[in-house]
PDB file of C-alpha atoms in Angstrom:
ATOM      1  CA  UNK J1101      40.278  20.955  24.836  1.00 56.00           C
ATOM      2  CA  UNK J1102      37.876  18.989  23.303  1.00 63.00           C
ATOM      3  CA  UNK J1103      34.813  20.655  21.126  1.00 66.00           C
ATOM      4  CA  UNK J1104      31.693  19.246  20.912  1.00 62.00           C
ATOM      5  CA  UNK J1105      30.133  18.952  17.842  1.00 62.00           C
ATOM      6  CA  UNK J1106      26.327  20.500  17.553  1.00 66.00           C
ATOM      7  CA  UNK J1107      24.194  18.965  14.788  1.00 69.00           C
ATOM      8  CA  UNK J1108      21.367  22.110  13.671  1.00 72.00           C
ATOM      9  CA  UNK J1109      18.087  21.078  13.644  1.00 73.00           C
ATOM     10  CA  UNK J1110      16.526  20.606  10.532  1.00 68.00           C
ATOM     11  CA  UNK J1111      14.064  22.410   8.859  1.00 74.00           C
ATOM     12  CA  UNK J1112      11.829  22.421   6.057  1.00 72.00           C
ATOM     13  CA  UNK J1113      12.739  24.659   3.586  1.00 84.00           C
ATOM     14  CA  UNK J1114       8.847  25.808   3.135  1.00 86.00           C
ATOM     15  CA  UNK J1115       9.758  27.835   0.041  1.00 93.00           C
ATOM     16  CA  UNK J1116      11.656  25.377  -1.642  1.00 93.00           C
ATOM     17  CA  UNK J1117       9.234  23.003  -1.216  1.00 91.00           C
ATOM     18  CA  UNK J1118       6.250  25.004  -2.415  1.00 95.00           C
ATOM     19  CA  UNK J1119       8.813  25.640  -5.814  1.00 97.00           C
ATOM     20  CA  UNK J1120       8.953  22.353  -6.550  1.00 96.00           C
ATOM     21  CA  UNK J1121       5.433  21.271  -5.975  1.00 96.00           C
ATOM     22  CA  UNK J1122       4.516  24.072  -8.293  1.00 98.00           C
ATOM     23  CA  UNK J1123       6.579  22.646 -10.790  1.00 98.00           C
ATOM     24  CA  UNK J1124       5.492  19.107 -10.281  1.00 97.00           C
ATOM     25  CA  UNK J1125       1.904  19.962 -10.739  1.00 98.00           C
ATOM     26  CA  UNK J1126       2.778  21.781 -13.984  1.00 97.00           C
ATOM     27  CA  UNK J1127       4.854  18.970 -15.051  1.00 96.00           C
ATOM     28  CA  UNK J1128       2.351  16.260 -14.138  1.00 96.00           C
ATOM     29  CA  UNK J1129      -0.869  18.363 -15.376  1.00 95.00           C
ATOM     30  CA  UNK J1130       1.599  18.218 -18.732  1.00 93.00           C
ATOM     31  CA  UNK J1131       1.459  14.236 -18.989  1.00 92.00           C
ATOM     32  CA  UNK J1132      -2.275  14.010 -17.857  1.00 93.00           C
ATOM     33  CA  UNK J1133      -5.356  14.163 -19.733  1.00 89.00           C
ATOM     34  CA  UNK J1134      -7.177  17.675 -19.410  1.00 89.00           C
ATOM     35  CA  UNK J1135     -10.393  16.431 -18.027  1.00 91.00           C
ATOM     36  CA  UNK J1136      -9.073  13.088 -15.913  1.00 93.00           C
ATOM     37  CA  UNK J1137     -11.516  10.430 -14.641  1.00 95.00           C
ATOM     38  CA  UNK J1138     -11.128   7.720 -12.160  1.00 97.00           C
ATOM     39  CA  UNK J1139      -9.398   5.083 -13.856  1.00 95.00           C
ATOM     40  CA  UNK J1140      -7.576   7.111 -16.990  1.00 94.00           C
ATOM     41  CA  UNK J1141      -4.357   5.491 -17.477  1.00 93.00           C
ATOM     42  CA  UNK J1142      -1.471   6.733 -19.534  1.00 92.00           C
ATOM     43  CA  UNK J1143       1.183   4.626 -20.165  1.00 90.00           C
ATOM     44  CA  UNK J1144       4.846   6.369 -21.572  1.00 89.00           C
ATOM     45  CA  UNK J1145       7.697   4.728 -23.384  1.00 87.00           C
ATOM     46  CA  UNK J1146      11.489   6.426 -21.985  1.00 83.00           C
ATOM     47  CA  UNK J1147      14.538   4.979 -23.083  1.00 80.00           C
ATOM     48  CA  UNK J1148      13.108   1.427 -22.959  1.00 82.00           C
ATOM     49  CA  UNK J1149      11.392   1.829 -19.912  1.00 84.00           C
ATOM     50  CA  UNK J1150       7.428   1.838 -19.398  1.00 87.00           C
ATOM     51  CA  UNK J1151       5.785   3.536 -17.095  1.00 88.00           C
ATOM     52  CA  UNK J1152       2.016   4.319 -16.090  1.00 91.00           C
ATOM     53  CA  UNK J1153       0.502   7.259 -14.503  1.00 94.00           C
ATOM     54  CA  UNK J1154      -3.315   6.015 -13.146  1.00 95.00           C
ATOM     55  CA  UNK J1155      -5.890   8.482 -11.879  1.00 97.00           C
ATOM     56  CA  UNK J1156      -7.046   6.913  -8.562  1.00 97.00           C
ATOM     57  CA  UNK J1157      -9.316   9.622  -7.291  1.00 97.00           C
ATOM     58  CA  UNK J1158     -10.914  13.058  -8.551  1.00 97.00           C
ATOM     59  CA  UNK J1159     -12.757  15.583  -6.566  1.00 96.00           C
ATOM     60  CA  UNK J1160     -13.601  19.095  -7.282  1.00 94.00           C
ATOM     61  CA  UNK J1161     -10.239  20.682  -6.100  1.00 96.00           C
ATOM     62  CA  UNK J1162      -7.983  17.269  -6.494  1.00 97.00           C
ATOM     63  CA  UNK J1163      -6.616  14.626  -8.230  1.00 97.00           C
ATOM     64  CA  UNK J1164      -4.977  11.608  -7.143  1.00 97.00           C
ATOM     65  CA  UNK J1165      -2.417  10.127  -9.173  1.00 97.00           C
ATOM     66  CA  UNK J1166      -0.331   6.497  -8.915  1.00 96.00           C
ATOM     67  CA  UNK J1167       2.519   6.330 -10.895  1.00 94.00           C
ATOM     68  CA  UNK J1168       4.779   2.991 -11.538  1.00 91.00           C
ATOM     69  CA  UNK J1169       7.002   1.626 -14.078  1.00 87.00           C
ATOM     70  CA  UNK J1170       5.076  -1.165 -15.709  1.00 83.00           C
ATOM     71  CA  UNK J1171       8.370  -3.142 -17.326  1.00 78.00           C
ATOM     72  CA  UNK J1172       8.483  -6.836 -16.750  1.00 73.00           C
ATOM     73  CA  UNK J1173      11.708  -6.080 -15.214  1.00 72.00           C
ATOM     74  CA  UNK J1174      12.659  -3.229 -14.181  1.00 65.00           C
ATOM     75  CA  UNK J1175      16.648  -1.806 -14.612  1.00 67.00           C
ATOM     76  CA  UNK J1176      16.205   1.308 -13.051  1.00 67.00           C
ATOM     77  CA  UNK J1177      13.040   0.857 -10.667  1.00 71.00           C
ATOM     78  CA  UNK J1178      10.885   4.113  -9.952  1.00 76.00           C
ATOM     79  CA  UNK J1179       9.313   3.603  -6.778  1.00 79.00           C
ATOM     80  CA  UNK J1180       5.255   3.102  -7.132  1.00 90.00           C
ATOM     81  CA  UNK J1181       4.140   6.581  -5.472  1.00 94.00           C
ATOM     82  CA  UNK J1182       0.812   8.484  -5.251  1.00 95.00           C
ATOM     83  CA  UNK J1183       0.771  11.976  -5.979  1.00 97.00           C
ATOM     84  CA  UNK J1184      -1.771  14.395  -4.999  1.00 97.00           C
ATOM     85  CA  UNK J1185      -3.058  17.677  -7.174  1.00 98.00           C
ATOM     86  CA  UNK J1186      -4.143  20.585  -5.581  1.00 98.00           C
ATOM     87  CA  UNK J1187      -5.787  22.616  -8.625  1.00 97.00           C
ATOM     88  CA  UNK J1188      -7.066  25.433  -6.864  1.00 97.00           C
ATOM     89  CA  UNK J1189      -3.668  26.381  -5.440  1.00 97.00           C
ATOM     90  CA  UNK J1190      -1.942  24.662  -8.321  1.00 98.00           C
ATOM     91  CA  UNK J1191       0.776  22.634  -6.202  1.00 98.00           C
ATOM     92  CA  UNK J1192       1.121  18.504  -6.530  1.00 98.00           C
ATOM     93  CA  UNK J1193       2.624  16.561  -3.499  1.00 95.00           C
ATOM     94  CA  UNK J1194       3.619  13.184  -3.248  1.00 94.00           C
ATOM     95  CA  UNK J1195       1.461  11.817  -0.645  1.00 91.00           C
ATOM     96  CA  UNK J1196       3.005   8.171  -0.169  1.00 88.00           C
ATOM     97  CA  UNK J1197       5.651   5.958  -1.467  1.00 86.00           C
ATOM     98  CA  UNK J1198       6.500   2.301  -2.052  1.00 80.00           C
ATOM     99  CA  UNK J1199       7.931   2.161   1.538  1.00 75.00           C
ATOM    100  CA  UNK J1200       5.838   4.828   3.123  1.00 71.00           C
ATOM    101  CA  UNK J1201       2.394   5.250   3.322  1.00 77.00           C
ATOM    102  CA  UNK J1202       1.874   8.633   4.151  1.00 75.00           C
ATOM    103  CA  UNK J1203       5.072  11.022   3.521  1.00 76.00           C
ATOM    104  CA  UNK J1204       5.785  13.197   6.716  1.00 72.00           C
ATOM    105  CA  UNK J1205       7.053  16.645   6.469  1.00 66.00           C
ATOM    106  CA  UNK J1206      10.250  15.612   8.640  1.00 65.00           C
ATOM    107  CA  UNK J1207      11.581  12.268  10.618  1.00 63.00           C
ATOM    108  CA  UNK J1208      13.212  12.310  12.967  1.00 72.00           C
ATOM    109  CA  UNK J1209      17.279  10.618  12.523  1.00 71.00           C
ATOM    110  CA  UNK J1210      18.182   8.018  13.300  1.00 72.00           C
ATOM    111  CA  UNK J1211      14.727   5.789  12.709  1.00 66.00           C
ATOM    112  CA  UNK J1212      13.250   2.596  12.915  1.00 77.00           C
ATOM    113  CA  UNK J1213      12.649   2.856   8.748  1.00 72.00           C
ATOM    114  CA  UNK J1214      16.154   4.491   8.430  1.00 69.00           C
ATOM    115  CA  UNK J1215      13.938   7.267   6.355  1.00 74.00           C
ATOM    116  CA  UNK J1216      16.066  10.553   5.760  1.00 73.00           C
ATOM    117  CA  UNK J1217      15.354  13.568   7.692  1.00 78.00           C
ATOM    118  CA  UNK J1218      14.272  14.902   4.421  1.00 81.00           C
ATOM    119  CA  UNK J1219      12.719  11.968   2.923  1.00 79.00           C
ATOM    120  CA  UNK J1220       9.271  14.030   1.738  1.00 87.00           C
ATOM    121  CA  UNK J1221      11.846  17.019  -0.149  1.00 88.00           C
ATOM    122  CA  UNK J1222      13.933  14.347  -1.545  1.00 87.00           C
ATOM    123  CA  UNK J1223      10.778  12.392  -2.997  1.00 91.00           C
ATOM    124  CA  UNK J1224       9.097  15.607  -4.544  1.00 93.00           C
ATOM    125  CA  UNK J1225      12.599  16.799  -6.316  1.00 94.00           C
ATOM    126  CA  UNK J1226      12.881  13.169  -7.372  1.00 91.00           C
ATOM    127  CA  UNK J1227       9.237  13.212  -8.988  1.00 94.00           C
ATOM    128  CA  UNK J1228      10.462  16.075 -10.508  1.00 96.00           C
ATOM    129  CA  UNK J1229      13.459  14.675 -12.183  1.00 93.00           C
ATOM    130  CA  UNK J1230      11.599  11.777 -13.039  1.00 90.00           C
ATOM    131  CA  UNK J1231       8.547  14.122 -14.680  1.00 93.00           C
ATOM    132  CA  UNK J1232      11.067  15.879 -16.741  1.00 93.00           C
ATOM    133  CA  UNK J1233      13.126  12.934 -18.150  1.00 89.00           C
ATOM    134  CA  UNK J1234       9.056  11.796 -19.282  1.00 88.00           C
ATOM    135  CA  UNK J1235       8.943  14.893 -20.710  1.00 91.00           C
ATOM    136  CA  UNK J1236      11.901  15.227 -23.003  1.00 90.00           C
ATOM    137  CA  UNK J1237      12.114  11.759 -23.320  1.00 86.00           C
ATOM    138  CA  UNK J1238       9.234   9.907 -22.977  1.00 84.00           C
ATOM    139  CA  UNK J1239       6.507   8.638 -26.288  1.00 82.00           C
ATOM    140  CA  UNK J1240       2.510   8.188 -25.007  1.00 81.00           C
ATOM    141  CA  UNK J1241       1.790   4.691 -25.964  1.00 69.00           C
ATOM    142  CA  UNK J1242      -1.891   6.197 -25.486  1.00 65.00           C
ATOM    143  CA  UNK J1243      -3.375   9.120 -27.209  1.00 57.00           C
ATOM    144  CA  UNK J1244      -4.087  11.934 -24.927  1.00 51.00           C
ATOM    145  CA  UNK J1245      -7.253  12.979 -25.782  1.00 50.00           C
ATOM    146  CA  UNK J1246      -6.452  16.892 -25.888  1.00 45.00           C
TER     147      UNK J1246
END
């Protein structure tokens, strides 16, 4: 007999993703001046790579955040995303991408954009890796004002 094969469902993994936006925002509050204004700009030096973090937006509870590389040419691109900073509940998201401009929860598979099912998990635990490696790794070419 032959046996069908069931795909589950997937699911956002609510908890998971809360972890790592927690971390994110810690991370990214890390690299950031502590009073940001529209228009602050860092710029970071890692392992011959530049890259630029620009405040786009404040409010009283957020902070919006564009981050790109800014090399000429770019061997290992980072896609240009916009992150968002909730401070009250201390959490950062990444609210659009190069390819997307607003990052849903879940897609569904196959689509039109070929984006993963997971596309908005994989893009936060990828700002993560990327806000570590500026962490260990990465010189301001600005002075942070702290």
């Amino acid at each position: 007999m032959a046996e069908v094969a069931f795909k589950k469902p997937y699911h956002v993994d609510f908890a998971e993703l809360m972890r790592t936006y927690e971390t994110n925002y810690a991370k990214l509050r890390a690299l950031l001046p502590n009073q940001p204004s529209v228009g602050d700009v860092r710029c970071y030096q890692a392992a011959n790579m530049a890259y630029q973090l620009e405040v786009g937006e404040v409010t009283k509870y957020t902070t919006l955040v564009d981050i790109c590389q800014s090399d000429d040419v770019a061997v290992f691109p980072l896609p240009k995303m916009s992150v968002r900073l909730y401070h009250d509940a201390r959490v950062a998201e990444v609210c659009s991408s190069e390819h997307l401009k607003r990052v849903q929860a879940r897609y569904e598979y196959p689509n039109d954009k070929m984006v993963q099912k997971d596309e908005k998990a994989q893009l936060n635990r990828f700002l993560g890796d990327w806000l570590s490696f500026c962490l260990r790794h990465g010189i301001s070419r600005t002075s942070l004002g702290i």
